[in-house]
GROMACS .gro file of C-alpha atoms in nm:
model
  171
    1MET     CA    1  -1.661  -3.564  -0.020
    2MET     CA    2  -1.963  -3.335   0.010
    3ARG     CA    3  -2.065  -3.127  -0.289
    4SER     CA    4  -1.970  -2.792  -0.129
    5GLU     CA    5  -1.622  -2.922  -0.040
    6THR     CA    6  -1.571  -3.036  -0.399
    7GLN     CA    7  -1.685  -2.699  -0.529
    8ASN     CA    8  -1.447  -2.522  -0.290
    9LEU     CA    9  -1.155  -2.730  -0.417
   10ASN     CA   10  -1.250  -2.686  -0.782
   11HIS     CA   11  -1.173  -2.313  -0.774
   12LEU     CA   12  -0.809  -2.393  -0.697
   13LYS     CA   13  -0.596  -2.428  -1.005
   14GLN     CA   14  -0.305  -2.663  -1.027
   15GLY     CA   15   0.002  -2.471  -0.912
   16ASP     CA   16  -0.185  -2.223  -0.689
   17CYS     CA   17   0.009  -2.113  -0.383
   18THR     CA   18  -0.137  -2.033  -0.044
   19VAL     CA   19  -0.026  -1.698   0.092
   20ASN     CA   20  -0.109  -1.604   0.452
   21LEU     CA   21  -0.107  -1.231   0.523
   22THR     CA   22  -0.221  -0.992   0.789
   23VAL     CA   23  -0.379  -0.711   0.589
   24ASN     CA   24  -0.494  -0.400   0.770
   25GLY     CA   25  -0.503  -0.599   1.093
   26GLU     CA   26  -0.703  -0.893   0.957
   27GLN     CA   27  -0.579  -1.242   0.870
   28LYS     CA   28  -0.621  -1.313   0.499
   29ILE     CA   29  -0.545  -1.616   0.286
   30LEU     CA   30  -0.477  -1.581  -0.085
   31GLN     CA   31  -0.476  -1.864  -0.336
   32VAL     CA   32  -0.267  -1.734  -0.624
   33GLN     CA   33  -0.044  -1.847  -0.904
   34PRO     CA   34   0.325  -1.806  -0.813
   35TRP     CA   35   0.371  -1.516  -1.055
   36VAL     CA   36   0.088  -1.296  -0.917
   37SER     CA   37   0.212  -0.964  -0.784
   38LEU     CA   38   0.118  -0.849  -0.438
   39LEU     CA   39  -0.058  -0.555  -0.605
   40ASP     CA   40  -0.281  -0.787  -0.808
   41GLY     CA   41  -0.337  -1.010  -0.505
   42LEU     CA   42  -0.459  -0.714  -0.301
   43ARG     CA   43  -0.673  -0.567  -0.577
   44ASP     CA   44  -0.809  -0.878  -0.749
   45HIS     CA   45  -0.829  -1.129  -0.465
   46LEU     CA   46  -0.901  -0.909  -0.162
   47ASN     CA   47  -1.085  -0.628  -0.342
   48LEU     CA   48  -0.858  -0.364  -0.185
   49THR     CA   49  -0.859  -0.127  -0.479
   50GLY     CA   50  -0.721   0.178  -0.300
   51THR     CA   51  -0.371   0.069  -0.397
   52LYS     CA   52  -0.335   0.184  -0.757
   53LYS     CA   53  -0.178   0.021  -1.058
   54GLY     CA   54   0.019   0.291  -1.233
   55CYS     CA   55   0.315   0.195  -1.446
   56ASP     CA   56   0.341  -0.171  -1.333
   57HIS     CA   57   0.720  -0.126  -1.356
   58GLY     CA   58   0.807   0.025  -1.017
   59GLN     CA   59   0.865   0.373  -1.153
   60CYS     CA   60   0.565   0.577  -1.034
   61GLY     CA   61   0.500   0.469  -0.673
   62ALA     CA   62   0.120   0.452  -0.712
   63CYS     CA   63   0.127   0.096  -0.574
   64THR     CA   64   0.327   0.178  -0.258
   65ILE     CA   65   0.207  -0.005   0.053
   66ILE     CA   66   0.359  -0.070   0.393
   67CYS     CA   67   0.488  -0.424   0.443
   68ASP     CA   68   0.638  -0.519   0.777
   69ASP     CA   69   0.678  -0.147   0.858
   70LYS     CA   70   0.866  -0.069   0.535
   71ARG     CA   71   0.749   0.100   0.216
   72ILE     CA   72   0.744  -0.133  -0.082
   73LEU     CA   73   0.627  -0.124  -0.441
   74SER     CA   74   0.360  -0.391  -0.455
   75CYS     CA   75   0.376  -0.417  -0.835
   76LEU     CA   76   0.735  -0.545  -0.815
   77THR     CA   77   0.671  -0.788  -0.530
   78LEU     CA   78   0.532  -1.136  -0.578
   79ALA     CA   79   0.255  -1.220  -0.334
   80VAL     CA   80   0.426  -1.549  -0.243
   81MET     CA   81   0.737  -1.355  -0.135
   82LYS     CA   82   0.539  -1.190   0.145
   83ASN     CA   83   0.383  -1.500   0.300
   84GLY     CA   84   0.344  -1.430   0.672
   85SER     CA   85   0.389  -1.054   0.633
   86GLU     CA   86   0.191  -0.770   0.784
   87ILE     CA   87   0.054  -0.540   0.514
   88THR     CA   88  -0.102  -0.196   0.550
   89THR     CA   89  -0.280  -0.045   0.252
   90VAL     CA   90  -0.445   0.295   0.228
   91GLU     CA   91  -0.770   0.134   0.347
   92GLY     CA   92  -0.602   0.048   0.678
   93ILE     CA   93  -0.435   0.373   0.781
   94ALA     CA   94  -0.735   0.549   0.937
   95HIS     CA   95  -0.871   0.431   1.271
   96GLY     CA   96  -1.245   0.405   1.222
   97ASN     CA   97  -1.372   0.754   1.142
   98GLU     CA   98  -1.051   0.914   1.272
   99LEU     CA   99  -0.810   1.004   0.995
  100HIS     CA  100  -0.442   0.927   1.029
  101PRO     CA  101  -0.250   1.252   1.091
  102ILE     CA  102  -0.091   1.232   0.744
  103GLN     CA  103  -0.435   1.206   0.583
  104GLN     CA  104  -0.550   1.517   0.767
  105ALA     CA  105  -0.228   1.699   0.675
  106PHE     CA  106  -0.282   1.610   0.305
  107ILE     CA  107  -0.627   1.769   0.329
  108ASP     CA  108  -0.497   2.074   0.515
  109HIS     CA  109  -0.217   2.133   0.264
  110ASP     CA  110  -0.419   2.055  -0.049
  111ALA     CA  111  -0.169   1.778  -0.120
  112PHE     CA  112  -0.365   1.611  -0.397
  113GLN     CA  113  -0.547   1.701  -0.712
  114CYS     CA  114  -0.668   1.409  -0.920
  115GLY     CA  115  -0.601   1.174  -0.627
  116TYR     CA  116  -0.468   0.881  -0.827
  117CYS     CA  117  -0.124   0.885  -0.665
  118THR     CA  118  -0.257   0.977  -0.320
  119PRO     CA  119  -0.283   0.623  -0.172
  120GLY     CA  120   0.078   0.550  -0.261
  121GLN     CA  121   0.188   0.894  -0.143
  122LEU     CA  122   0.015   0.843   0.193
  123CYS     CA  123   0.164   0.498   0.249
  124SER     CA  124   0.507   0.619   0.141
  125ALA     CA  125   0.485   0.919   0.376
  126ILE     CA  126   0.386   0.699   0.671
  127GLY     CA  127   0.671   0.461   0.592
  128LEU     CA  128   0.915   0.749   0.554
  129ILE     CA  129   0.819   0.885   0.896
  130LYS     CA  130   0.847   0.540   1.058
  131GLU     CA  131   1.191   0.492   0.900
  132GLY     CA  132   1.309   0.811   1.072
  133LYS     CA  133   1.563   0.883   0.796
  134ALA     CA  134   1.436   1.214   0.663
  135GLN     CA  135   1.503   1.507   0.892
  136THR     CA  136   1.507   1.799   0.651
  137ARG     CA  137   1.273   1.913   0.377
  138GLU     CA  138   1.536   1.820   0.116
  139GLU     CA  139   1.569   1.469   0.261
  140VAL     CA  140   1.191   1.424   0.260
  141LYS     CA  141   1.178   1.546  -0.099
  142GLU     CA  142   1.452   1.303  -0.202
  143LEU     CA  143   1.301   1.004  -0.019
  144MET     CA  144   0.956   1.074  -0.168
  145SER     CA  145   1.095   1.111  -0.520
  146GLY     CA  146   0.988   0.757  -0.611
  147ASN     CA  147   0.624   0.864  -0.582
  148LEU     CA  148   0.528   1.072  -0.882
  149CYS     CA  149   0.246   1.326  -0.880
  150ARG     CA  150   0.174   1.427  -1.236
  151CYS     CA  151  -0.068   1.699  -1.118
  152GLY     CA  152   0.203   1.898  -0.942
  153ALA     CA  153   0.090   1.866  -0.580
  154ASN     CA  154   0.445   1.788  -0.465
  155ILE     CA  155   0.484   2.109  -0.263
  156GLY     CA  156   0.166   2.035  -0.066
  157ILE     CA  157   0.275   1.673  -0.017
  158ILE     CA  158   0.612   1.777   0.125
  159ASP     CA  159   0.445   2.045   0.341
  160ALA     CA  160   0.202   1.785   0.480
  161ILE     CA  161   0.482   1.542   0.565
  162MET     CA  162   0.689   1.815   0.729
  163GLU     CA  163   0.391   1.922   0.940
  164VAL     CA  164   0.332   1.570   1.068
  165LYS     CA  165   0.703   1.521   1.135
  166ALA     CA  166   0.719   1.851   1.326
  167GLY     CA  167   0.400   1.788   1.521
  168GLY     CA  168   0.487   1.438   1.628
  169GLY     CA  169   0.131   1.329   1.548
  170HIS     CA  170   0.242   1.017   1.370
  171GLU     CA  171   0.239   0.662   1.495
   0.00000   0.00000   0.00000
């Protein structure tokens, strides 16, 4: 075996699992221990730090991403459970320099303050719209209740989502 091949194999630990993902449209391979969360896989192995670690218990929604067109809490999901999945993080929702309509609506409605929860809020809002479940403001409010904003930008967040829903500018 050549030296570089040996070095490449040495970084693998006994028990590592191979996880194949499509992340933001690109094929990615993770080598992780079986207990590594999808959140830690994205942040620590792929350097996608837009997804935030909040409570690490599935209670705040800061880690929300879109997996196979559904909103999930990446802190409660093992990376190995999503082998073969398509993942969208906050880094993948814009198209080049063109903001996703929900991003623009968040700006227009001042739907963030400190910004820590914003990536999870954005992904949750996109997922909520794709799910097509929320038709009224109250339904949107209820279905976004798993994403906490401690700064109090909830009214702007709901306004932004309602604007995008009404305008049909979502994907």
